[in-house]
């Protein structure tokens, strides 16, 4: 794309950090002919996170929930440059972002200039500094995490199968523990139990009966964002399905074979063969570095933004969306990040008009009040972001799901097998591409007729 527009005004550079829900939603809706658009992300694909908990046990194949960034960029009306790199540091004064390639065979580091920057780097899993978590557990955030969990499950099962039934090591290896009763932990525990009961039970009937799935949650109940009736339904189902729920139990320490948790005044040790850690989000390094540079950024929960998604303290040149931000009432969900991306695409269209008007004014070198009022009118057209909450859904196992839906002011709640069908159709509708939709539908059909593929 030319560096200038036909009228001679410069084309501004818009750098988007990330290729997740927020960044991709922005990219898909952005008029990319208006800017030099540059996307920087260490991940050259978009990941459909809602179905990630289904992947370690093979309900859904990993390739079914990814979409290459380049294929998304290719469909944009204007040119989009993609760098497979990680943003290390942002300089809000000189408007540069330092990036480093992730490809070690083609290593580079450079300072990239921007006129506008959108931070959509998401968050990283939090450990609350609990000793031993990083070394001994697996998170469930990325493709590599799902692969690691699958490998650990299969290895544990095979090792246990070679030991005598009376060997205590066998029972430890067959103890699968999930920490964190938010939706990630709940959905994964449910998928794991399904796999053991529906698939493993067919070819290792005796061993499958010895497997324990435990979910540990610090609060008095799981799934705190759902209505109490749905939480009770999920907890009752977990009891029936033999998912051992340890509530009001806060993990304090993790070693190679056990977690140590505090329940009331007691400290208990729970052995594990596989440990999955899902206790929520913490800011990434690049966001923390940015917070340190701006006096106004005084929250440890995320980047503070205003109602137009502008980074507070960055004077209009930096925007942030999704899990890297903290704004009261907006939760770190795909739904929020997606709507924010759509909103920012509209903002950038308006900003382009504003910048064009400012450039024309500067060319005329006039203080024409009419031109100034046109500028004010354009600026006032950028309305604050308005989030429309559609509700929350979660898979809870045995082909059952819960739904806490919001339609306008009305609330609808449902749970069970019919809700599971709704859950499936809602996620198919949310997919980023037709290709993903087909592959996911095929995976579900395959599991229905042939069971899960549990090979590593
Ligand atoms: P992400 O989607 O995490 O994207 C961040 C992007 O930034 C990634 O591409 C990453 O590679 C890139 N990045 C990281 N570091 C850098 C860097 N230094 N420089 C440049 N780029 C960088 N929400 C729902 O609403 N419904 C659900 O059912 C649901 N299920 C979920 C299931 C799981 C297992 C998980 C983990 C989350 C789920 N969520 C769900 C939450 C949802 O995934 C997040 O809220 C959403 O991904 C946030 O979007 P984002 O764009 O802010 O971040
Ligand atoms: P979360 O923050 O929602 O839940 C983490 C849970 O871990 C909390 O209930 C917390 O009490 C518990 N916890 C924290 N420290 C603990 C400890 N030491 N011992 C025991 N328990 C501990 O995290 P998440 O489930 O990873 O979800 C992250 C975000 O992604 C949330 O906003 C969530 O809504 C969203 N998400 C949504 C869906 C969905 O809508 N189906 C699915 C997955 C994630």
PDB file of N, CA and C and ligand atoms in Angstrom, residues 49-50 53 126-128 130 140-141 179-187 216-219 221-226 246 249-252 261 277-281 323 331-335 391-395 423 427, ligand 2:
ATOM      1  N   UNK A  49     -10.517 -20.761  21.920  1.00  0.00           N
ATOM      2  CA  UNK A  49     -10.328 -21.267  23.292  1.00  0.00           C
ATOM      3  C   UNK A  49     -11.532 -22.012  23.896  1.00  0.00           C
ATOM      4  N   UNK A  50     -12.791 -21.656  23.571  1.00  0.00           N
ATOM      5  CA  UNK A  50     -13.894 -22.350  24.244  1.00  0.00           C
ATOM      6  C   UNK A  50     -13.851 -23.883  24.107  1.00  0.00           C
ATOM      7  N   UNK A  53     -10.641 -27.086  26.262  1.00  0.00           N
ATOM      8  CA  UNK A  53     -10.737 -28.163  27.262  1.00  0.00           C
ATOM      9  C   UNK A  53     -11.133 -29.522  26.661  1.00  0.00           C
ATOM     10  N   UNK A 126      -2.191 -17.537  36.053  1.00  0.00           N
ATOM     11  CA  UNK A 126      -1.636 -17.089  37.333  1.00  0.00           C
ATOM     12  C   UNK A 126      -1.334 -18.300  38.225  1.00  0.00           C
ATOM     13  N   UNK A 127      -0.310 -18.134  39.070  1.00  0.00           N
ATOM     14  CA  UNK A 127       0.012 -19.212  40.022  1.00  0.00           C
ATOM     15  C   UNK A 127      -0.074 -18.666  41.447  1.00  0.00           C
ATOM     16  N   UNK A 128      -0.296 -17.378  41.581  1.00  0.00           N
ATOM     17  CA  UNK A 128      -0.278 -16.669  42.876  1.00  0.00           C
ATOM     18  C   UNK A 128       1.040 -16.912  43.618  1.00  0.00           C
ATOM     19  N   UNK A 130       2.503 -19.635  44.135  1.00  0.00           N
ATOM     20  CA  UNK A 130       2.484 -20.851  44.959  1.00  0.00           C
ATOM     21  C   UNK A 130       3.648 -21.757  44.541  1.00  0.00           C
ATOM     22  N   UNK A 140      -3.800 -24.761  31.036  1.00  0.00           N
ATOM     23  CA  UNK A 140      -4.641 -25.086  29.873  1.00  0.00           C
ATOM     24  C   UNK A 140      -4.995 -23.773  29.181  1.00  0.00           C
ATOM     25  N   UNK A 141      -4.027 -23.292  28.403  1.00  0.00           N
ATOM     26  CA  UNK A 141      -4.178 -21.961  27.804  1.00  0.00           C
ATOM     27  C   UNK A 141      -3.853 -22.006  26.312  1.00  0.00           C
ATOM     28  N   UNK A 179      -6.877 -28.069  39.615  1.00  0.00           N
ATOM     29  CA  UNK A 179      -7.005 -27.011  40.631  1.00  0.00           C
ATOM     30  C   UNK A 179      -7.649 -25.774  39.987  1.00  0.00           C
ATOM     31  N   UNK A 180      -8.738 -25.297  40.596  1.00  0.00           N
ATOM     32  CA  UNK A 180      -9.467 -24.126  40.087  1.00  0.00           C
ATOM     33  C   UNK A 180     -10.825 -24.540  39.557  1.00  0.00           C
ATOM     34  N   UNK A 181     -11.863 -24.098  40.278  1.00  0.00           N
ATOM     35  CA  UNK A 181     -13.235 -24.470  39.881  1.00  0.00           C
ATOM     36  C   UNK A 181     -13.923 -23.390  39.076  1.00  0.00           C
ATOM     37  N   UNK A 182     -13.137 -22.627  38.301  1.00  0.00           N
ATOM     38  CA  UNK A 182     -13.726 -21.710  37.313  1.00  0.00           C
ATOM     39  C   UNK A 182     -14.138 -22.556  36.108  1.00  0.00           C
ATOM     40  N   UNK A 183     -14.640 -21.920  35.049  1.00  0.00           N
ATOM     41  CA  UNK A 183     -15.097 -22.714  33.908  1.00  0.00           C
ATOM     42  C   UNK A 183     -14.010 -23.567  33.245  1.00  0.00           C
ATOM     43  N   UNK A 184     -12.745 -23.084  33.233  1.00  0.00           N
ATOM     44  CA  UNK A 184     -11.682 -23.887  32.591  1.00  0.00           C
ATOM     45  C   UNK A 184     -11.504 -25.210  33.326  1.00  0.00           C
ATOM     46  N   UNK A 185     -11.350 -25.130  34.665  1.00  0.00           N
ATOM     47  CA  UNK A 185     -11.140 -26.343  35.467  1.00  0.00           C
ATOM     48  C   UNK A 185     -12.334 -27.272  35.390  1.00  0.00           C
ATOM     49  N   UNK A 186     -13.541 -26.710  35.470  1.00  0.00           N
ATOM     50  CA  UNK A 186     -14.765 -27.522  35.455  1.00  0.00           C
ATOM     51  C   UNK A 186     -14.916 -28.250  34.110  1.00  0.00           C
ATOM     52  N   UNK A 187     -14.748 -27.509  33.028  1.00  0.00           N
ATOM     53  CA  UNK A 187     -14.946 -28.126  31.703  1.00  0.00           C
ATOM     54  C   UNK A 187     -13.895 -29.198  31.456  1.00  0.00           C
ATOM     55  N   UNK A 216     -10.273 -29.212  42.774  1.00  0.00           N
ATOM     56  CA  UNK A 216     -10.014 -28.487  44.025  1.00  0.00           C
ATOM     57  C   UNK A 216     -10.355 -27.012  43.830  1.00  0.00           C
ATOM     58  N   UNK A 217     -11.173 -26.474  44.722  1.00  0.00           N
ATOM     59  CA  UNK A 217     -11.587 -25.067  44.605  1.00  0.00           C
ATOM     60  C   UNK A 217     -11.508 -24.394  45.976  1.00  0.00           C
ATOM     61  N   UNK A 218     -10.925 -23.198  45.989  1.00  0.00           N
ATOM     62  CA  UNK A 218     -10.729 -22.488  47.260  1.00  0.00           C
ATOM     63  C   UNK A 218     -12.040 -21.948  47.841  1.00  0.00           C
ATOM     64  N   UNK A 219     -12.984 -21.600  46.977  1.00  0.00           N
ATOM     65  CA  UNK A 219     -14.239 -20.975  47.443  1.00  0.00           C
ATOM     66  C   UNK A 219     -15.268 -22.051  47.829  1.00  0.00           C
ATOM     67  N   UNK A 221     -18.032 -22.771  46.478  1.00  0.00           N
ATOM     68  CA  UNK A 221     -18.616 -23.466  45.321  1.00  0.00           C
ATOM     69  C   UNK A 221     -17.852 -23.160  44.039  1.00  0.00           C
ATOM     70  N   UNK A 222     -18.132 -24.000  43.033  1.00  0.00           N
ATOM     71  CA  UNK A 222     -17.475 -23.821  41.735  1.00  0.00           C
ATOM     72  C   UNK A 222     -18.286 -22.819  40.897  1.00  0.00           C
ATOM     73  N   UNK A 223     -17.782 -22.455  39.755  1.00  0.00           N
ATOM     74  CA  UNK A 223     -18.494 -21.657  38.735  1.00  0.00           C
ATOM     75  C   UNK A 223     -19.213 -20.430  39.305  1.00  0.00           C
ATOM     76  N   UNK A 224     -18.429 -19.573  39.945  1.00  0.00           N
ATOM     77  CA  UNK A 224     -19.046 -18.458  40.667  1.00  0.00           C
ATOM     78  C   UNK A 224     -19.827 -17.460  39.828  1.00  0.00           C
ATOM     79  N   UNK A 225     -19.560 -17.423  38.518  1.00  0.00           N
ATOM     80  CA  UNK A 225     -20.286 -16.433  37.698  1.00  0.00           C
ATOM     81  C   UNK A 225     -21.675 -16.921  37.298  1.00  0.00           C
ATOM     82  N   UNK A 226     -22.020 -18.185  37.646  1.00  0.00           N
ATOM     83  CA  UNK A 226     -23.332 -18.727  37.271  1.00  0.00           C
ATOM     84  C   UNK A 226     -24.324 -18.596  38.427  1.00  0.00           C
ATOM     85  N   UNK A 246     -13.407 -30.936  45.948  1.00  0.00           N
ATOM     86  CA  UNK A 246     -12.873 -30.499  47.241  1.00  0.00           C
ATOM     87  C   UNK A 246     -13.050 -28.988  47.306  1.00  0.00           C
ATOM     88  N   UNK A 249     -11.032 -25.442  49.680  1.00  0.00           N
ATOM     89  CA  UNK A 249      -9.714 -26.067  49.820  1.00  0.00           C
ATOM     90  C   UNK A 249      -8.724 -25.282  48.966  1.00  0.00           C
ATOM     91  N   UNK A 250      -7.788 -24.617  49.638  1.00  0.00           N
ATOM     92  CA  UNK A 250      -6.859 -23.756  48.896  1.00  0.00           C
ATOM     93  C   UNK A 250      -5.477 -24.403  48.827  1.00  0.00           C
ATOM     94  N   UNK A 251      -5.017 -24.609  47.599  1.00  0.00           N
ATOM     95  CA  UNK A 251      -3.701 -25.238  47.433  1.00  0.00           C
ATOM     96  C   UNK A 251      -2.623 -24.243  47.854  1.00  0.00           C
ATOM     97  N   UNK A 252      -1.678 -24.744  48.645  1.00  0.00           N
ATOM     98  CA  UNK A 252      -0.633 -23.871  49.186  1.00  0.00           C
ATOM     99  C   UNK A 252       0.746 -24.235  48.657  1.00  0.00           C
ATOM    100  N   UNK A 261      -2.880 -28.753  50.560  1.00  0.00           N
ATOM    101  CA  UNK A 261      -3.948 -27.758  50.531  1.00  0.00           C
ATOM    102  C   UNK A 261      -4.478 -27.489  51.923  1.00  0.00           C
ATOM    103  N   UNK A 277      -3.546 -26.972  36.281  1.00  0.00           N
ATOM    104  CA  UNK A 277      -3.691 -25.766  37.093  1.00  0.00           C
ATOM    105  C   UNK A 277      -4.503 -24.716  36.336  1.00  0.00           C
ATOM    106  N   UNK A 278      -5.665 -24.348  36.866  1.00  0.00           N
ATOM    107  CA  UNK A 278      -6.547 -23.390  36.162  1.00  0.00           C
ATOM    108  C   UNK A 278      -7.143 -22.398  37.152  1.00  0.00           C
ATOM    109  N   UNK A 279      -6.273 -21.530  37.707  1.00  0.00           N
ATOM    110  CA  UNK A 279      -6.764 -20.605  38.741  1.00  0.00           C
ATOM    111  C   UNK A 279      -6.901 -19.164  38.226  1.00  0.00           C
ATOM    112  N   UNK A 280      -6.993 -18.987  36.917  1.00  0.00           N
ATOM    113  CA  UNK A 280      -7.263 -17.651  36.382  1.00  0.00           C
ATOM    114  C   UNK A 280      -6.058 -16.973  35.743  1.00  0.00           C
ATOM    115  N   UNK A 281      -6.188 -15.644  35.587  1.00  0.00           N
ATOM    116  CA  UNK A 281      -5.258 -14.865  34.748  1.00  0.00           C
ATOM    117  C   UNK A 281      -4.352 -13.916  35.530  1.00  0.00           C
ATOM    118  N   UNK A 323      -8.249  -9.647  27.578  1.00  0.00           N
ATOM    119  CA  UNK A 323      -7.766 -10.105  28.887  1.00  0.00           C
ATOM    120  C   UNK A 323      -6.609  -9.291  29.458  1.00  0.00           C
ATOM    121  N   UNK A 331     -15.526  -8.665  32.098  1.00  0.00           N
ATOM    122  CA  UNK A 331     -14.784  -9.841  32.555  1.00  0.00           C
ATOM    123  C   UNK A 331     -13.849 -10.351  31.463  1.00  0.00           C
ATOM    124  N   UNK A 332     -12.830 -11.101  31.846  1.00  0.00           N
ATOM    125  CA  UNK A 332     -11.891 -11.595  30.823  1.00  0.00           C
ATOM    126  C   UNK A 332     -12.477 -12.776  30.041  1.00  0.00           C
ATOM    127  N   UNK A 333     -13.369 -12.473  29.140  1.00  0.00           N
ATOM    128  CA  UNK A 333     -13.979 -13.537  28.328  1.00  0.00           C
ATOM    129  C   UNK A 333     -13.823 -13.229  26.838  1.00  0.00           C
ATOM    130  N   UNK A 334     -14.005 -14.289  26.046  1.00  0.00           N
ATOM    131  CA  UNK A 334     -13.924 -14.155  24.591  1.00  0.00           C
ATOM    132  C   UNK A 334     -15.019 -13.200  24.103  1.00  0.00           C
ATOM    133  N   UNK A 335     -16.166 -13.316  24.742  1.00  0.00           N
ATOM    134  CA  UNK A 335     -17.310 -12.482  24.368  1.00  0.00           C
ATOM    135  C   UNK A 335     -16.979 -10.988  24.465  1.00  0.00           C
ATOM    136  N   UNK A 391     -24.650 -13.844  28.004  1.00  0.00           N
ATOM    137  CA  UNK A 391     -24.800 -14.926  28.975  1.00  0.00           C
ATOM    138  C   UNK A 391     -23.562 -15.806  29.014  1.00  0.00           C
ATOM    139  N   UNK A 392     -23.647 -16.847  29.839  1.00  0.00           N
ATOM    140  CA  UNK A 392     -22.500 -17.759  29.981  1.00  0.00           C
ATOM    141  C   UNK A 392     -22.953 -19.202  29.802  1.00  0.00           C
ATOM    142  N   UNK A 393     -22.035 -19.990  29.241  1.00  0.00           N
ATOM    143  CA  UNK A 393     -22.313 -21.404  28.991  1.00  0.00           C
ATOM    144  C   UNK A 393     -21.150 -22.222  29.534  1.00  0.00           C
ATOM    145  N   UNK A 394     -21.434 -23.433  30.007  1.00  0.00           N
ATOM    146  CA  UNK A 394     -20.310 -24.306  30.388  1.00  0.00           C
ATOM    147  C   UNK A 394     -20.708 -25.762  30.199  1.00  0.00           C
ATOM    148  N   UNK A 395     -19.756 -26.550  29.728  1.00  0.00           N
ATOM    149  CA  UNK A 395     -19.962 -27.999  29.609  1.00  0.00           C
ATOM    150  C   UNK A 395     -19.635 -28.625  30.954  1.00  0.00           C
ATOM    151  N   UNK A 423     -25.404 -25.566  23.588  1.00  0.00           N
ATOM    152  CA  UNK A 423     -23.975 -25.250  23.799  1.00  0.00           C
ATOM    153  C   UNK A 423     -23.200 -25.535  22.506  1.00  0.00           C
ATOM    154  N   UNK A 427     -21.437 -22.654  20.044  1.00  0.00           N
ATOM    155  CA  UNK A 427     -20.004 -22.603  19.745  1.00  0.00           C
ATOM    156  C   UNK A 427     -19.733 -22.764  18.257  1.00  0.00           C
TER     157      UNK A 427
HETATM  158  P1  LIG B   2     -11.324 -18.242  36.985  1.00  0.00           P
HETATM  159  O1  LIG B   2     -10.618 -17.051  37.478  1.00  0.00           O
HETATM  160  O2  LIG B   2     -12.678 -18.088  36.420  1.00  0.00           O
HETATM  161  O3  LIG B   2     -11.415 -19.340  38.139  1.00  0.00           O
HETATM  162  C1  LIG B   2     -10.289 -19.713  38.890  1.00  0.00           C
HETATM  163  C2  LIG B   2     -10.746 -20.432  40.142  1.00  0.00           C
HETATM  164  O4  LIG B   2      -9.593 -20.912  40.823  1.00  0.00           O
HETATM  165  C3  LIG B   2     -11.504 -19.528  41.100  1.00  0.00           C
HETATM  166  O5  LIG B   2     -12.754 -20.106  41.388  1.00  0.00           O
HETATM  167  C4  LIG B   2     -10.592 -19.459  42.327  1.00  0.00           C
HETATM  168  O6  LIG B   2     -11.320 -19.397  43.537  1.00  0.00           O
HETATM  169  C5  LIG B   2      -9.824 -20.767  42.226  1.00  0.00           C
HETATM  170  N1  LIG B   2      -8.511 -20.720  42.896  1.00  0.00           N
HETATM  171  C6  LIG B   2      -7.600 -19.727  42.855  1.00  0.00           C
HETATM  172  N2  LIG B   2      -6.504 -20.063  43.580  1.00  0.00           N
HETATM  173  C7  LIG B   2      -6.738 -21.294  44.097  1.00  0.00           C
HETATM  174  C8  LIG B   2      -5.975 -22.175  44.917  1.00  0.00           C
HETATM  175  N3  LIG B   2      -4.755 -21.854  45.354  1.00  0.00           N
HETATM  176  N4  LIG B   2      -6.517 -23.368  45.257  1.00  0.00           N
HETATM  177  C9  LIG B   2      -7.738 -23.715  44.808  1.00  0.00           C
HETATM  178  N5  LIG B   2      -8.509 -22.924  44.021  1.00  0.00           N
HETATM  179  C10 LIG B   2      -8.002 -21.734  43.664  1.00  0.00           C
HETATM  180  O7  LIG B   2     -10.310 -18.916  35.920  1.00  0.00           O
HETATM  181  P2  LIG B   2     -10.600 -19.740  34.585  1.00  0.00           P
HETATM  182  O8  LIG B   2     -11.566 -20.820  34.800  1.00  0.00           O
HETATM  183  O9  LIG B   2      -9.253 -20.091  34.055  1.00  0.00           O
HETATM  184  O10 LIG B   2     -11.258 -18.658  33.625  1.00  0.00           O
HETATM  185  C11 LIG B   2     -10.531 -17.490  33.213  1.00  0.00           C
HETATM  186  C12 LIG B   2     -11.473 -16.577  32.448  1.00  0.00           C
HETATM  187  O11 LIG B   2     -11.875 -17.222  31.232  1.00  0.00           O
HETATM  188  C13 LIG B   2     -12.742 -16.250  33.215  1.00  0.00           C
HETATM  189  O12 LIG B   2     -13.130 -14.941  32.972  1.00  0.00           O
HETATM  190  C14 LIG B   2     -13.772 -17.182  32.616  1.00  0.00           C
HETATM  191  O13 LIG B   2     -15.074 -16.656  32.664  1.00  0.00           O
HETATM  192  C15 LIG B   2     -13.280 -17.333  31.187  1.00  0.00           C
HETATM  193  N6  LIG B   2     -13.687 -18.679  30.705  1.00  0.00           N
HETATM  194  C16 LIG B   2     -14.986 -18.826  30.335  1.00  0.00           C
HETATM  195  C17 LIG B   2     -15.421 -20.084  29.937  1.00  0.00           C
HETATM  196  C18 LIG B   2     -16.865 -20.265  29.569  1.00  0.00           C
HETATM  197  O14 LIG B   2     -17.573 -19.275  29.456  1.00  0.00           O
HETATM  198  N7  LIG B   2     -17.332 -21.475  29.363  1.00  0.00           N
HETATM  199  C19 LIG B   2     -14.539 -21.171  29.911  1.00  0.00           C
HETATM  200  C20 LIG B   2     -13.227 -20.973  30.330  1.00  0.00           C
HETATM  201  C21 LIG B   2     -12.809 -19.711  30.735  1.00  0.00           C
END
